[in-house]
Amino acid sequence: MSDVILVLGASGQIGIELTKELRILYGNKNVIASDIRKGDQKMMASGPFEIIDATDKETILAIIKKYNVTQVYLLAAMLSATAEQHPQKAWDLNITSLLNVLDLAKDKYIKQIYWPSSIAVFGPKTPKENTPQNTIMQPSTVYGISKVAGEFWCNYYHEKFGVDVRSLRYPGIISWKSKPGGGTTDYAVDIFFNAMEKGFYQCFLSENTRLPMMYMNDAVKATIQLMQTDKENVKNRTSYNLAAISFTPKEIALEIKKHIKDFKISYQPDFRQQIADTWPESIDDSEARADWNWKHNFDLTSMTRDILKNLKINNLKISL
Ligand code: AKB
């Protein structure tokens, strides 16, 4: 019997693209998209869609029973910048939703869970370069605190109740089909749309702020690969470090300039700079590479070329 997948938070930046790929792999009717509100028209038309508040365990359970769901991808979350504005709400959404699905797996309603963590688990005392899998964490953001706590909840449910929960520490994810919201790494998406539409971008981080990043295609690939690998390959039950590229706003601007000659950038750091300053510059993901054979495909040059080509072909006019 094929797996039936429920995606919570399917209308978000990663949810839209992950749901699309999962529907190709598992069949449209076997991937139930859900979010707290209606989302992408194409996603809603291509398979089942349900309105679910991820903090509402009873509704999640009702949908699991309705479709005989076997796996849950929990992508509903409040990201770093928004979480600093709404600490209590962020904690409630990020932790209650996770405990809901962990409990449902413990009670045998579902077999497998995917839950994303983030480079935000690290803090100002963490080694900045090639940040190891196991190192000092001590995050200074609400989002980071919720991700560290979440990682240990995952590990606890795995150790104590045998729950098959798998997780990745995402770097900043860069996409052109869907836009992020409320993150500190969002500039690396905004910059492309602004370059295409206005030829100008005012960046909210300073020019030399280096952060770990990844193209969406690689992020979707890593997520599905981790979920599909045999149980015995998943040796880490908190969350795997995951890496592809690291760059600064200045470096990505120079890469864009190779395609859009007149592109200009200026820098006006805001409160998000303080968040970025506490995060690593690059990540050591050798455990993911060794345990389940993770490899990224896109570097800064190939990603930039691919995004600009696709934005041009699709003549994308997303309102900024
Ligand atoms: C954010 O900037 O908050 C996210 C993340 C790194 O988890 N993109």
mmCIF file of C-alpha atoms and ligand atoms in Angstrom:
data_model
loop_
_atom_site.group_PDB
_atom_site.id
_atom_site.type_symbol
_atom_site.label_atom_id
_atom_site.label_comp_id
_atom_site.label_asym_id
_atom_site.label_seq_id
_atom_site.Cartn_x
_atom_site.Cartn_y
_atom_site.Cartn_z
ATOM 1 C CA MET A 1 0.000 0.000 0.000
ATOM 2 C CA SER A 2 1.327 3.424 -0.943
ATOM 3 C CA ASP A 3 1.947 6.023 1.714
ATOM 4 C CA VAL A 4 -0.632 8.747 2.167
ATOM 5 C CA ILE A 5 0.952 12.057 3.097
ATOM 6 C CA LEU A 6 -0.454 15.071 4.926
ATOM 7 C CA VAL A 7 1.460 18.331 4.472
ATOM 8 C CA LEU A 8 0.735 20.870 7.227
ATOM 9 C CA GLY A 9 1.685 24.376 6.098
ATOM 10 C CA ALA A 10 1.483 23.480 2.393
ATOM 11 C CA SER A 11 0.877 27.083 1.301
ATOM 12 C CA GLY A 12 4.221 28.325 2.592
ATOM 13 C CA GLN A 13 7.456 28.801 0.656
ATOM 14 C CA ILE A 14 8.687 25.207 1.060
ATOM 15 C CA GLY A 15 5.215 23.644 1.350
ATOM 16 C CA ILE A 16 4.122 24.664 -2.156
ATOM 17 C CA GLU A 17 7.151 23.149 -3.872
ATOM 18 C CA LEU A 18 7.424 20.090 -1.647
ATOM 19 C CA THR A 19 3.725 19.252 -2.116
ATOM 20 C CA LYS A 20 4.130 19.512 -5.884
ATOM 21 C CA GLU A 21 7.068 17.093 -5.877
ATOM 22 C CA LEU A 22 5.394 14.685 -3.437
ATOM 23 C CA ARG A 23 2.310 14.587 -5.694
ATOM 24 C CA ILE A 24 4.502 13.638 -8.657
ATOM 25 C CA LEU A 25 6.105 10.832 -6.627
ATOM 26 C CA TYR A 26 3.134 9.499 -4.628
ATOM 27 C CA GLY A 27 0.161 10.474 -6.834
ATOM 28 C CA ASN A 28 -2.045 13.568 -6.458
ATOM 29 C CA LYS A 29 -4.753 11.890 -4.420
ATOM 30 C CA ASN A 30 -2.213 10.505 -1.931
ATOM 31 C CA VAL A 31 -0.836 13.899 -0.884
ATOM 32 C CA ILE A 32 -3.221 15.999 1.191
ATOM 33 C CA ALA A 33 -2.196 19.639 1.219
ATOM 34 C CA SER A 34 -3.340 21.736 4.153
ATOM 35 C CA ASP A 35 -2.845 25.154 5.625
ATOM 36 C CA ILE A 36 -4.590 27.537 7.985
ATOM 37 C CA ARG A 37 -5.919 29.395 4.940
ATOM 38 C CA LYS A 38 -6.469 28.779 1.248
ATOM 39 C CA GLY A 39 -3.299 28.922 -0.807
ATOM 40 C CA ASP A 40 -1.829 28.463 -4.235
ATOM 41 C CA GLN A 41 -4.610 27.854 -6.811
ATOM 42 C CA LYS A 42 -2.665 25.192 -8.714
ATOM 43 C CA MET A 43 -1.894 23.248 -5.550
ATOM 44 C CA MET A 44 -5.510 23.373 -4.394
ATOM 45 C CA ALA A 45 -6.739 22.215 -7.813
ATOM 46 C CA SER A 46 -4.226 19.387 -8.283
ATOM 47 C CA GLY A 47 -5.235 17.261 -5.266
ATOM 48 C CA PRO A 48 -7.001 17.213 -1.884
ATOM 49 C CA PHE A 49 -6.745 20.399 0.191
ATOM 50 C CA GLU A 50 -7.956 20.894 3.773
ATOM 51 C CA ILE A 51 -7.976 23.924 6.044
ATOM 52 C CA ILE A 52 -6.066 22.905 9.204
ATOM 53 C CA ASP A 53 -4.687 24.915 12.096
ATOM 54 C CA ALA A 54 -1.600 22.889 13.039
ATOM 55 C CA THR A 55 -2.108 23.736 16.727
ATOM 56 C CA ASP A 56 -5.505 21.965 16.629
ATOM 57 C CA LYS A 57 -4.796 18.292 17.297
ATOM 58 C CA GLU A 58 -8.411 17.115 16.907
ATOM 59 C CA THR A 59 -8.687 18.507 13.382
ATOM 60 C CA ILE A 60 -5.346 16.962 12.385
ATOM 61 C CA LEU A 61 -6.552 13.604 13.718
ATOM 62 C CA ALA A 62 -9.886 13.877 11.876
ATOM 63 C CA ILE A 63 -8.067 14.494 8.567
ATOM 64 C CA ILE A 64 -5.620 11.638 9.265
ATOM 65 C CA LYS A 65 -8.597 9.310 9.756
ATOM 66 C CA LYS A 66 -10.511 10.684 6.756
ATOM 67 C CA TYR A 67 -7.665 9.909 4.304
ATOM 68 C CA ASN A 68 -5.838 7.075 6.149
ATOM 69 C CA VAL A 69 -2.719 9.254 6.352
ATOM 70 C CA THR A 70 0.563 7.436 7.091
ATOM 71 C CA GLN A 71 3.097 10.315 7.032
ATOM 72 C CA VAL A 72 2.958 13.964 8.130
ATOM 73 C CA TYR A 73 5.263 16.709 6.869
ATOM 74 C CA LEU A 74 4.894 19.519 9.418
ATOM 75 C CA LEU A 75 5.961 22.752 7.726
ATOM 76 C CA ALA A 76 3.722 25.222 9.563
ATOM 77 C CA ALA A 77 6.003 27.545 11.542
ATOM 78 C CA MET A 78 6.731 31.153 12.385
ATOM 79 C CA LEU A 79 10.187 32.156 11.089
ATOM 80 C CA SER A 80 12.935 34.114 12.800
ATOM 81 C CA ALA A 81 12.087 37.747 12.052
ATOM 82 C CA THR A 82 8.328 37.463 12.676
ATOM 83 C CA ALA A 83 8.920 35.358 15.783
ATOM 84 C CA GLU A 84 10.922 38.203 17.346
ATOM 85 C CA GLN A 85 7.803 40.401 16.989
ATOM 86 C CA HIS A 86 5.425 37.730 18.376
ATOM 87 C CA PRO A 87 7.417 35.515 20.776
ATOM 88 C CA GLN A 88 4.479 33.850 22.525
ATOM 89 C CA LYS A 89 2.611 33.083 19.308
ATOM 90 C CA ALA A 90 5.788 31.737 17.715
ATOM 91 C CA TRP A 91 6.447 29.406 20.634
ATOM 92 C CA ASP A 92 2.841 28.220 20.617
ATOM 93 C CA LEU A 93 2.707 27.531 16.881
ATOM 94 C CA ASN A 94 6.179 26.005 16.563
ATOM 95 C CA ILE A 95 5.996 23.755 19.631
ATOM 96 C CA THR A 96 2.284 22.884 19.963
ATOM 97 C CA SER A 97 2.100 21.780 16.326
ATOM 98 C CA LEU A 98 5.164 19.552 16.778
ATOM 99 C CA LEU A 99 3.896 17.959 20.001
ATOM 100 C CA ASN A 100 0.550 17.327 18.258
ATOM 101 C CA VAL A 101 2.072 15.246 15.486
ATOM 102 C CA LEU A 102 4.594 13.539 17.793
ATOM 103 C CA ASP A 103 1.690 12.451 20.018
ATOM 104 C CA LEU A 104 -0.301 11.209 17.031
ATOM 105 C CA ALA A 105 2.695 9.094 15.967
ATOM 106 C CA LYS A 106 3.180 7.835 19.533
ATOM 107 C CA ASP A 107 -0.493 6.781 19.526
ATOM 108 C CA LYS A 108 0.104 4.946 16.190
ATOM 109 C CA TYR A 109 -2.189 7.075 14.018
ATOM 110 C CA ILE A 110 0.760 7.834 11.687
ATOM 111 C CA LYS A 111 4.043 6.047 10.925
ATOM 112 C CA GLN A 112 6.470 8.791 9.999
ATOM 113 C CA ILE A 113 7.016 12.529 10.551
ATOM 114 C CA TYR A 114 9.134 15.151 8.840
ATOM 115 C CA TRP A 115 9.826 18.314 10.816
ATOM 116 C CA PRO A 116 12.275 21.040 9.731
ATOM 117 C CA SER A 117 14.778 22.566 12.089
ATOM 118 C CA SER A 118 17.082 25.432 11.078
ATOM 119 C CA ILE A 119 20.548 26.956 11.285
ATOM 120 C CA ALA A 120 18.785 29.212 13.819
ATOM 121 C CA VAL A 121 19.485 26.569 16.494
ATOM 122 C CA PHE A 122 22.986 28.054 16.634
ATOM 123 C CA GLY A 123 23.894 31.220 18.503
ATOM 124 C CA PRO A 124 26.619 33.788 19.061
ATOM 125 C CA LYS A 125 28.905 31.336 20.890
ATOM 126 C CA THR A 126 28.714 28.682 18.138
ATOM 127 C CA PRO A 127 31.810 28.291 15.919
ATOM 128 C CA LYS A 128 30.907 30.313 12.821
ATOM 129 C CA GLU A 129 32.772 28.462 10.112
ATOM 130 C CA ASN A 130 32.038 24.887 9.169
ATOM 131 C CA THR A 131 29.738 24.658 12.179
ATOM 132 C CA PRO A 132 29.830 21.023 13.365
ATOM 133 C CA GLN A 133 26.800 18.797 13.838
ATOM 134 C CA ASN A 134 27.350 18.674 17.583
ATOM 135 C CA THR A 135 28.537 21.925 19.086
ATOM 136 C CA ILE A 136 27.518 24.728 21.413
ATOM 137 C CA MET A 137 24.053 25.999 20.437
ATOM 138 C CA GLN A 138 22.604 28.625 22.829
ATOM 139 C CA PRO A 139 20.422 30.468 20.281
ATOM 140 C CA SER A 140 19.459 34.065 21.072
ATOM 141 C CA THR A 141 16.212 34.181 19.052
ATOM 142 C CA VAL A 142 12.728 32.917 19.922
ATOM 143 C CA TYR A 143 12.665 30.950 16.676
ATOM 144 C CA GLY A 144 16.031 29.364 17.492
ATOM 145 C CA ILE A 145 14.905 28.464 21.015
ATOM 146 C CA SER A 146 11.783 26.793 19.602
ATOM 147 C CA LYS A 147 13.890 24.836 17.088
ATOM 148 C CA VAL A 148 16.376 23.596 19.730
ATOM 149 C CA ALA A 149 13.505 22.536 21.991
ATOM 150 C CA GLY A 150 11.767 20.911 19.018
ATOM 151 C CA GLU A 151 14.882 18.924 18.113
ATOM 152 C CA PHE A 152 15.099 17.503 21.621
ATOM 153 C CA TRP A 153 11.384 16.693 21.646
ATOM 154 C CA CYS A 154 11.903 14.741 18.407
ATOM 155 C CA ASN A 155 14.793 12.828 19.921
ATOM 156 C CA TYR A 156 12.827 12.165 23.114
ATOM 157 C CA TYR A 157 9.803 10.729 21.247
ATOM 158 C CA HIS A 158 12.117 8.591 19.152
ATOM 159 C CA GLU A 159 14.050 7.212 22.142
ATOM 160 C CA LYS A 160 11.101 6.746 24.462
ATOM 161 C CA PHE A 161 8.280 5.747 22.100
ATOM 162 C CA GLY A 162 10.064 4.665 18.907
ATOM 163 C CA VAL A 163 8.539 7.502 16.857
ATOM 164 C CA ASP A 164 10.086 7.675 13.370
ATOM 165 C CA VAL A 165 10.630 11.427 13.156
ATOM 166 C CA ARG A 166 13.247 12.871 10.790
ATOM 167 C CA SER A 167 14.588 16.395 10.570
ATOM 168 C CA LEU A 168 16.967 18.738 8.741
ATOM 169 C CA ARG A 169 18.496 22.019 9.856
ATOM 170 C CA TYR A 170 17.600 24.106 6.807
ATOM 171 C CA PRO A 171 19.835 26.988 5.819
ATOM 172 C CA GLY A 172 18.154 29.949 4.018
ATOM 173 C CA ILE A 173 16.090 28.468 1.175
ATOM 174 C CA ILE A 174 16.044 30.320 -2.133
ATOM 175 C CA SER A 175 13.125 29.897 -4.515
ATOM 176 C CA TRP A 176 11.459 31.653 -7.449
ATOM 177 C CA LYS A 177 8.089 29.824 -7.621
ATOM 178 C CA SER A 178 7.114 30.711 -4.070
ATOM 179 C CA LYS A 179 8.148 33.472 -1.696
ATOM 180 C CA PRO A 180 9.196 33.147 1.934
ATOM 181 C CA GLY A 181 7.761 35.284 4.717
ATOM 182 C CA GLY A 182 9.194 36.460 7.982
ATOM 183 C CA GLY A 183 12.717 35.066 7.722
ATOM 184 C CA THR A 184 16.142 36.669 8.073
ATOM 185 C CA THR A 185 17.437 34.970 4.915
ATOM 186 C CA ASP A 186 14.487 36.234 2.797
ATOM 187 C CA TYR A 187 16.669 38.937 1.227
ATOM 188 C CA ALA A 188 18.242 36.269 -0.999
ATOM 189 C CA VAL A 189 14.817 35.669 -2.611
ATOM 190 C CA ASP A 190 13.635 39.302 -2.657
ATOM 191 C CA ILE A 191 16.822 40.366 -4.420
ATOM 192 C CA PHE A 192 15.915 38.376 -7.569
ATOM 193 C CA PHE A 193 12.393 39.779 -7.901
ATOM 194 C CA ASN A 194 13.616 43.320 -7.288
ATOM 195 C CA ALA A 195 16.494 42.890 -9.754
ATOM 196 C CA MET A 196 14.071 41.685 -12.455
ATOM 197 C CA GLU A 197 11.338 44.227 -11.855
ATOM 198 C CA LYS A 198 13.180 47.347 -10.723
ATOM 199 C CA GLY A 199 16.881 46.786 -11.386
ATOM 200 C CA PHE A 200 17.468 47.846 -7.792
ATOM 201 C CA TYR A 201 17.384 46.291 -4.315
ATOM 202 C CA GLN A 202 17.750 47.781 -0.856
ATOM 203 C CA CYS A 203 19.098 44.988 1.318
ATOM 204 C CA PHE A 204 18.190 44.710 5.006
ATOM 205 C CA LEU A 205 21.481 42.940 5.813
ATOM 206 C CA SER A 206 24.953 44.449 5.465
ATOM 207 C CA GLU A 207 27.033 43.657 2.389
ATOM 208 C CA ASN A 208 29.446 41.227 4.077
ATOM 209 C CA THR A 209 26.966 39.158 6.095
ATOM 210 C CA ARG A 210 27.780 35.584 5.096
ATOM 211 C CA LEU A 211 25.046 32.996 5.686
ATOM 212 C CA PRO A 212 24.462 29.354 4.701
ATOM 213 C CA MET A 213 21.931 29.058 1.855
ATOM 214 C CA MET A 214 20.426 26.467 -0.486
ATOM 215 C CA TYR A 215 18.405 26.421 -3.711
ATOM 216 C CA MET A 216 14.848 25.102 -3.290
ATOM 217 C CA ASN A 217 15.456 22.211 -5.716
ATOM 218 C CA ASP A 218 18.187 20.918 -3.400
ATOM 219 C CA ALA A 219 16.082 21.468 -0.262
ATOM 220 C CA VAL A 220 13.152 19.482 -1.682
ATOM 221 C CA LYS A 221 15.534 16.748 -2.838
ATOM 222 C CA ALA A 222 17.188 16.491 0.608
ATOM 223 C CA THR A 223 13.848 16.372 2.419
ATOM 224 C CA ILE A 224 12.401 13.579 0.311
ATOM 225 C CA GLN A 225 15.694 11.667 0.317
ATOM 226 C CA LEU A 226 15.823 11.726 4.130
ATOM 227 C CA MET A 227 12.208 10.578 4.388
ATOM 228 C CA GLN A 228 12.717 7.760 1.885
ATOM 229 C CA THR A 229 15.979 6.377 3.237
ATOM 230 C CA ASP A 230 15.875 3.174 5.311
ATOM 231 C CA LYS A 231 15.345 3.680 9.032
ATOM 232 C CA GLU A 232 18.784 2.322 9.942
ATOM 233 C CA ASN A 233 20.486 5.083 7.897
ATOM 234 C CA VAL A 234 18.896 7.772 10.074
ATOM 235 C CA LYS A 235 21.417 7.813 12.898
ATOM 236 C CA ASN A 236 20.551 11.309 14.047
ATOM 237 C CA ARG A 237 17.133 11.864 15.649
ATOM 238 C CA THR A 238 17.521 15.488 16.675
ATOM 239 C CA SER A 239 18.200 17.109 13.277
ATOM 240 C CA TYR A 240 20.866 16.844 10.575
ATOM 241 C CA ASN A 241 23.102 19.760 9.582
ATOM 242 C CA LEU A 242 22.456 20.411 5.885
ATOM 243 C CA ALA A 243 24.550 22.609 3.594
ATOM 244 C CA ALA A 244 25.009 23.673 0.006
ATOM 245 C CA ILE A 245 26.370 27.212 -0.448
ATOM 246 C CA SER A 246 27.340 30.247 1.625
ATOM 247 C CA PHE A 247 27.465 33.794 0.319
ATOM 248 C CA THR A 248 27.098 37.459 1.266
ATOM 249 C CA PRO A 249 24.627 40.009 -0.168
ATOM 250 C CA LYS A 250 27.543 41.577 -2.037
ATOM 251 C CA GLU A 251 28.506 38.258 -3.634
ATOM 252 C CA ILE A 252 24.987 37.408 -4.802
ATOM 253 C CA ALA A 253 24.562 40.960 -6.142
ATOM 254 C CA LEU A 254 27.761 40.522 -8.208
ATOM 255 C CA GLU A 255 26.448 37.216 -9.550
ATOM 256 C CA ILE A 256 23.146 38.855 -10.564
ATOM 257 C CA LYS A 257 25.082 41.699 -12.218
ATOM 258 C CA LYS A 258 26.626 39.162 -14.600
ATOM 259 C CA HIS A 259 23.108 38.787 -16.086
ATOM 260 C CA ILE A 260 21.558 42.210 -15.368
ATOM 261 C CA LYS A 261 24.370 44.679 -16.020
ATOM 262 C CA ASP A 262 22.683 47.763 -14.538
ATOM 263 C CA PHE A 263 21.534 46.060 -11.341
ATOM 264 C CA LYS A 264 22.217 48.179 -8.268
ATOM 265 C CA ILE A 265 22.109 47.338 -4.574
ATOM 266 C CA SER A 266 22.213 49.460 -1.442
ATOM 267 C CA TYR A 267 22.376 48.364 2.181
ATOM 268 C CA GLN A 268 20.221 49.465 5.076
ATOM 269 C CA PRO A 269 20.549 46.879 7.858
ATOM 270 C CA ASP A 270 17.567 46.633 10.225
ATOM 271 C CA PHE A 271 16.783 44.421 13.258
ATOM 272 C CA ARG A 272 17.340 41.316 11.145
ATOM 273 C CA GLN A 273 21.058 42.112 11.039
ATOM 274 C CA GLN A 274 21.300 41.276 14.758
ATOM 275 C CA ILE A 275 19.701 37.900 14.113
ATOM 276 C CA ALA A 276 22.001 37.137 11.163
ATOM 277 C CA ASP A 277 25.057 38.111 13.217
ATOM 278 C CA THR A 278 24.370 35.239 15.630
ATOM 279 C CA TRP A 279 24.123 32.555 12.920
ATOM 280 C CA PRO A 280 26.904 30.466 11.324
ATOM 281 C CA GLU A 281 28.588 31.453 8.078
ATOM 282 C CA SER A 282 28.969 27.888 6.828
ATOM 283 C CA ILE A 283 27.863 24.429 7.956
ATOM 284 C CA ASP A 284 29.567 21.048 8.163
ATOM 285 C CA ASP A 285 26.993 18.528 6.933
ATOM 286 C CA SER A 286 29.325 15.547 6.602
ATOM 287 C CA GLU A 287 27.046 13.337 8.743
ATOM 288 C CA ALA A 288 24.129 13.788 6.318
ATOM 289 C CA ARG A 289 26.495 13.071 3.418
ATOM 290 C CA ALA A 290 27.808 9.905 5.100
ATOM 291 C CA ASP A 291 24.565 8.528 6.600
ATOM 292 C CA TRP A 292 22.136 8.866 3.665
ATOM 293 C CA ASN A 293 24.329 10.008 0.811
ATOM 294 C CA TRP A 294 23.257 13.676 0.666
ATOM 295 C CA LYS A 295 24.746 15.749 -2.186
ATOM 296 C CA HIS A 296 23.741 19.213 -3.336
ATOM 297 C CA ASN A 297 23.531 20.085 -7.052
ATOM 298 C CA PHE A 298 23.440 23.893 -7.183
ATOM 299 C CA ASP A 299 26.181 26.416 -6.417
ATOM 300 C CA LEU A 300 25.736 30.202 -6.448
ATOM 301 C CA THR A 301 26.463 30.509 -10.171
ATOM 302 C CA SER A 302 24.166 27.715 -11.371
ATOM 303 C CA MET A 303 21.392 28.731 -8.968
ATOM 304 C CA THR A 304 21.481 32.370 -10.085
ATOM 305 C CA ARG A 305 21.425 31.374 -13.748
ATOM 306 C CA ASP A 306 18.505 28.998 -13.174
ATOM 307 C CA ILE A 307 16.414 31.478 -11.186
ATOM 308 C CA LEU A 308 16.880 34.365 -13.636
ATOM 309 C CA LYS A 309 16.193 32.100 -16.626
ATOM 310 C CA ASN A 310 12.963 30.858 -15.032
ATOM 311 C CA LEU A 311 11.796 34.300 -13.950
ATOM 312 C CA LYS A 312 12.342 35.511 -17.513
ATOM 313 C CA ILE A 313 10.585 32.553 -19.145
ATOM 314 C CA ASN A 314 7.628 32.878 -16.806
ATOM 315 C CA ASN A 315 7.632 36.660 -17.044
ATOM 316 C CA LEU A 316 6.854 36.555 -13.361
ATOM 317 C CA LYS A 317 5.145 39.577 -11.929
ATOM 318 C CA ILE A 318 4.865 38.863 -8.242
ATOM 319 C CA SER A 319 3.866 41.900 -6.251
ATOM 320 C CA LEU A 320 6.641 42.976 -3.922
HETATM 321 C C1 AKB B 1 14.795 32.283 8.613
HETATM 322 O O1 AKB B 1 15.512 33.138 8.077
HETATM 323 O O2 AKB B 1 14.168 32.472 9.665
HETATM 324 C C2 AKB B 1 14.702 30.910 7.973
HETATM 325 C C3 AKB B 1 15.683 29.960 8.563
HETATM 326 C C4 AKB B 1 17.121 30.104 8.322
HETATM 327 O O3 AKB B 1 15.272 29.035 9.226
HETATM 328 N N1 AKB B 1 14.905 31.022 6.565
#
